[in-house]
XYZ file of N, CA and C in Angstrom:
372
model
N 114.993 100.007 71.279
C 114.942 100.729 72.537
C 114.533 102.175 72.243
N 113.577 102.660 73.012
C 113.124 104.041 72.859
C 113.690 104.890 73.994
N 113.938 106.151 73.681
C 114.332 107.090 74.727
C 113.089 107.418 75.541
N 113.269 107.692 76.809
C 112.124 107.942 77.687
C 111.269 109.113 77.199
N 111.868 110.070 76.508
C 111.093 111.207 75.994
C 110.072 110.760 74.945
N 110.285 109.623 74.308
C 109.354 109.085 73.310
C 108.610 107.850 73.821
N 108.453 107.729 75.109
C 107.876 106.511 75.697
C 106.350 106.484 75.716
N 105.691 107.579 75.369
C 104.224 107.609 75.417
C 103.646 106.468 74.580
N 102.683 105.748 75.164
C 102.013 104.656 74.469
C 102.609 103.279 74.725
N 103.801 103.216 75.284
C 104.406 101.915 75.572
C 103.589 101.232 76.668
N 103.288 99.962 76.449
C 102.451 99.209 77.388
C 103.300 98.465 78.413
N 102.677 98.255 79.575
C 103.267 97.407 80.606
C 102.808 95.968 80.377
N 103.670 95.020 80.656
C 103.291 93.611 80.605
C 102.355 93.356 81.789
N 101.175 92.784 81.549
C 100.243 92.526 82.661
C 100.880 91.626 83.724
N 100.586 91.926 84.978
C 101.105 91.139 86.094
C 99.936 90.728 86.977
N 99.881 89.435 87.311
C 98.777 88.886 88.099
C 99.180 88.745 89.565
N 98.260 89.131 90.441
C 98.445 88.992 91.883
C 97.308 88.159 92.453
N 97.639 87.243 93.341
C 96.631 86.535 94.128
C 96.728 87.141 95.523
N 95.662 87.780 95.950
C 95.670 88.488 97.224
C 95.628 87.470 98.361
N 96.643 87.506 99.210
C 96.765 86.541 100.300
C 96.339 87.166 101.626
N 95.677 86.369 102.426
C 95.193 86.821 103.731
C 96.342 87.323 104.600
N 97.465 86.632 104.563
C 98.610 87.034 105.373
C 99.129 88.414 105.006
N 99.119 88.742 103.708
C 99.577 90.061 103.267
C 98.632 91.151 103.755
N 97.331 90.890 103.683
C 96.345 91.867 104.161
C 96.494 92.049 105.667
N 96.617 90.955 106.385
C 96.749 91.001 107.840
C 97.998 91.775 108.254
N 99.117 91.493 107.601
C 100.363 92.185 107.927
C 100.239 93.680 107.649
N 99.569 94.027 106.558
C 99.371 95.434 106.219
C 98.531 96.122 107.289
N 97.429 95.488 107.678
C 96.574 96.043 108.731
C 97.354 96.241 110.025
N 98.105 95.235 110.420
C 98.840 95.303 111.686
C 99.901 96.403 111.668
N 100.557 96.582 110.529
C 101.635 97.558 110.440
C 101.140 98.992 110.262
N 100.024 99.153 109.588
C 99.612 100.496 109.190
C 98.302 100.958 109.811
N 97.273 100.142 109.768
C 95.927 100.629 110.027
C 95.372 100.248 111.395
N 95.132 98.983 111.625
C 94.382 98.550 112.804
C 95.245 97.744 113.764
N 96.402 98.254 114.081
C 97.336 97.501 114.915
C 96.650 96.995 116.182
N 96.707 95.688 116.381
C 96.143 95.073 117.568
C 94.654 94.826 117.516
N 93.986 95.233 116.443
C 92.532 95.083 116.379
C 92.075 94.113 115.295
N 92.997 93.476 114.613
C 92.634 92.596 113.506
C 92.443 91.176 114.000
N 91.319 90.577 113.662
C 91.083 89.170 113.958
C 91.460 88.403 112.700
N 92.667 87.858 112.694
C 93.114 87.118 111.517
C 93.195 85.622 111.802
N 92.374 85.150 112.718
C 92.313 83.737 113.057
C 91.827 82.966 111.832
N 92.674 82.105 111.309
C 92.347 81.377 110.078
C 91.157 80.442 110.237
N 90.855 80.037 111.478
C 89.760 79.099 111.710
C 88.464 79.790 112.111
N 88.480 81.106 112.220
C 87.304 81.839 112.689
C 86.540 82.413 111.506
N 85.409 81.793 111.171
C 84.580 82.288 110.075
C 83.494 83.230 110.569
N 83.444 83.482 111.857
C 82.368 84.293 112.420
C 82.801 85.732 112.682
N 83.829 86.190 111.984
C 84.304 87.545 112.219
C 83.215 88.558 111.883
N 83.072 89.549 112.728
C 82.073 90.582 112.464
C 82.512 91.425 111.284
N 81.577 92.124 110.679
C 81.921 92.935 109.512
C 82.929 94.024 109.870
N 82.936 94.468 111.138
C 83.889 95.492 111.550
C 85.322 94.992 111.422
N 85.538 93.730 111.738
C 86.888 93.187 111.702
C 87.118 92.236 110.527
N 86.181 92.162 109.616
C 86.350 91.293 108.449
C 87.595 91.755 107.690
N 88.411 90.830 107.292
C 89.698 91.167 106.712
C 89.566 91.494 105.228
N 89.550 92.771 104.898
C 89.612 93.206 103.502
C 90.667 94.304 103.429
N 91.056 94.649 102.238
C 92.163 95.587 102.091
C 91.730 97.027 102.308
N 92.573 97.818 102.967
C 92.336 99.259 103.004
C 92.747 99.859 101.657
N 92.305 101.056 101.379
C 92.554 101.666 100.068
C 94.032 101.741 99.710
N 94.888 102.017 100.667
C 96.308 102.167 100.362
C 97.009 100.846 100.062
N 96.365 99.723 100.315
C 96.953 98.404 100.056
C 97.294 98.227 98.575
N 96.468 98.763 97.697
C 96.662 98.548 96.259
C 97.893 99.255 95.712
N 98.513 100.119 96.482
C 99.728 100.791 96.018
C 100.841 99.793 95.708
N 100.815 98.639 96.347
C 101.881 97.670 96.083
C 101.607 96.831 94.833
N 100.425 96.937 94.249
C 100.086 96.184 93.041
C 100.593 96.950 91.824
N 101.681 96.524 91.283
C 102.317 97.204 90.155
C 102.242 96.315 88.913
N 102.231 96.926 87.729
C 102.265 96.107 86.513
C 103.658 95.512 86.326
N 103.777 94.652 85.329
C 105.078 94.091 85.002
C 105.957 95.125 84.314
N 107.042 94.680 83.752
C 107.974 95.565 83.049
C 107.315 96.136 81.796
N 107.946 97.132 81.220
C 107.460 97.688 79.958
C 107.711 96.697 78.824
N 106.795 96.659 77.847
C 106.953 95.755 76.700
C 108.155 96.139 75.846
N 108.478 97.427 75.804
C 109.614 97.931 75.041
C 110.611 98.537 76.014
N 111.863 98.159 75.890
C 112.886 98.706 76.774
C 113.056 100.194 76.492
N 113.254 100.984 77.552
C 113.456 102.414 77.358
C 114.806 102.837 77.912
N 115.370 103.850 77.274
C 116.617 104.451 77.726
C 116.239 105.592 78.658
N 116.582 105.456 79.929
C 116.223 106.453 80.928
C 117.491 107.041 81.546
N 117.883 108.249 81.123
C 119.104 108.851 81.649
C 118.944 109.485 83.028
N 117.733 109.508 83.553
C 117.486 110.149 84.846
C 117.831 109.192 85.981
N 118.474 109.723 87.022
C 118.994 108.862 88.088
C 117.988 108.566 89.191
N 117.011 109.435 89.391
C 116.074 109.254 90.495
C 114.647 109.135 89.985
N 113.796 108.560 90.832
C 112.379 108.397 90.500
C 111.562 108.790 91.723
N 110.448 109.470 91.481
C 109.560 109.905 92.549
C 108.126 109.634 92.116
N 107.360 109.013 92.986
C 105.935 108.796 92.725
C 105.208 110.032 93.228
N 104.697 110.840 92.312
C 104.090 112.112 92.672
C 102.689 112.021 93.214
N 101.874 111.151 92.679
C 100.496 111.022 93.162
C 99.805 109.875 92.446
N 98.612 109.574 92.913
C 97.812 108.508 92.305
C 96.339 108.851 92.435
N 95.558 108.364 91.498
C 94.104 108.431 91.585
C 93.594 107.015 91.408
N 92.655 106.604 92.252
C 92.141 105.242 92.234
C 90.626 105.254 92.181
N 90.064 104.270 91.516
C 88.614 104.039 91.529
C 88.397 102.617 92.011
N 87.514 102.459 92.994
C 87.242 101.139 93.557
C 85.824 100.728 93.210
N 85.678 99.534 92.673
C 84.372 99.021 92.275
C 83.808 98.109 93.352
N 84.678 97.364 94.020
C 84.245 96.473 95.100
C 85.420 96.229 96.046
N 85.117 95.615 97.195
C 86.166 95.278 98.150
C 87.162 94.309 97.524
N 88.397 94.416 97.950
C 89.419 93.447 97.572
C 89.633 92.573 98.794
N 89.432 91.259 98.609
C 89.502 90.326 99.737
C 90.531 89.234 99.459
N 90.900 88.541 100.515
C 91.822 87.413 100.381
C 91.249 86.409 99.395
N 92.106 85.907 98.514
C 91.689 84.942 97.504
C 91.371 85.575 96.161
N 91.162 86.890 96.132
C 90.891 87.571 94.864
C 92.129 87.527 93.978
N 91.914 87.504 92.674
C 92.995 87.586 91.705
C 92.855 88.908 90.969
N 93.932 89.675 90.926
C 93.918 90.982 90.274
C 95.053 91.019 89.264
N 94.746 91.442 88.045
C 95.759 91.623 87.017
C 95.920 93.116 86.767
N 97.158 93.594 86.843
C 97.448 95.011 86.640
C 98.158 95.169 85.301
N 97.614 96.035 84.463
C 98.217 96.333 83.167
C 98.114 97.838 82.956
N 98.548 98.322 81.828
C 98.434 99.748 81.554
C 99.458 100.192 80.538
N 99.631 101.518 80.465
C 100.598 102.076 79.538
C 101.090 103.426 80.041
N 102.138 103.916 79.392
C 102.613 105.265 79.674
C 101.718 106.196 78.876
N 100.977 107.041 79.570
C 99.976 107.865 78.898
C 100.444 109.289 78.607
N 101.520 109.717 79.248
C 101.985 111.087 79.022
C 103.436 111.217 79.463
N 104.207 111.983 78.708
C 105.594 112.289 79.069
C 105.786 113.795 78.901
N 106.218 114.465 79.967
C 106.463 115.909 79.927
C 107.884 116.180 80.397
N 108.521 117.151 79.778
C 109.848 117.583 80.187
C 109.703 118.970 80.813
N 110.234 119.135 82.013
C 110.178 120.416 82.737
C 111.579 120.757 83.225
N 111.823 122.040 83.348
C 113.079 122.495 83.944
C 112.784 123.054 85.319
N 113.525 122.568 86.302
C 113.373 123.024 87.679
C 114.682 123.574 88.196
N 114.711 123.917 89.456
C 115.911 124.514 90.052
C 117.101 123.548 90.051
N 116.824 122.246 89.992
C 117.903 121.255 89.968
C 118.196 120.729 88.570
N 117.547 121.302 87.561
C 117.785 120.870 86.191
C 116.546 120.279 85.551
N 116.757 119.524 84.484
C 115.653 118.947 83.715
C 114.977 117.802 84.467
N 113.653 117.783 84.381
C 112.856 116.704 84.974
C 112.005 116.085 83.875
N 111.851 114.792 83.917
C 110.971 114.081 82.995
C 109.812 113.535 83.820
N 108.613 114.032 83.540
C 107.430 113.620 84.289
C 106.673 112.603 83.445
N 106.587 111.386 83.944
C 105.952 110.285 83.218
C 104.658 109.919 83.935
N 103.560 109.947 83.192
C 102.255 109.575 83.750
C 101.858 108.224 83.168
N 101.516 107.301 84.047
C 101.061 105.976 83.621
C 99.590 105.812 83.965
N 98.860 105.162 83.086
C 97.471 104.811 83.339
C 97.425 103.304 83.520
N 96.967 102.865 84.692
C 96.928 101.435 84.997
C 95.495 100.944 85.030
N 95.306 99.703 84.603
C 93.990 99.074 84.595
C 94.002 97.910 85.558
């Protein structure tokens, strides 16, 4: 077991996702195009405007598996500070995506509430 301060380079176990139409539809209805999504399973004639593909924020739920090496993390809270994404093509229902990566940077900072450990992960 490594302490979180020495976690740089530890890899995540790859995790595979099969993108389901229902998940995309539910995401659209809840967040983006409420009431405007044609998710009729029998309708293949959907226009490109309403064609069901994922919005950019959909991929936030695609996380890698656990870390390959267990880490000792004494910090009680976790905050996702930001993300950068590159998209090569649309993500559509039926696509299979595997998410992997590693911890690419660990920084220790002192703030008004005490010590903070900032962990940066690079995902593929």
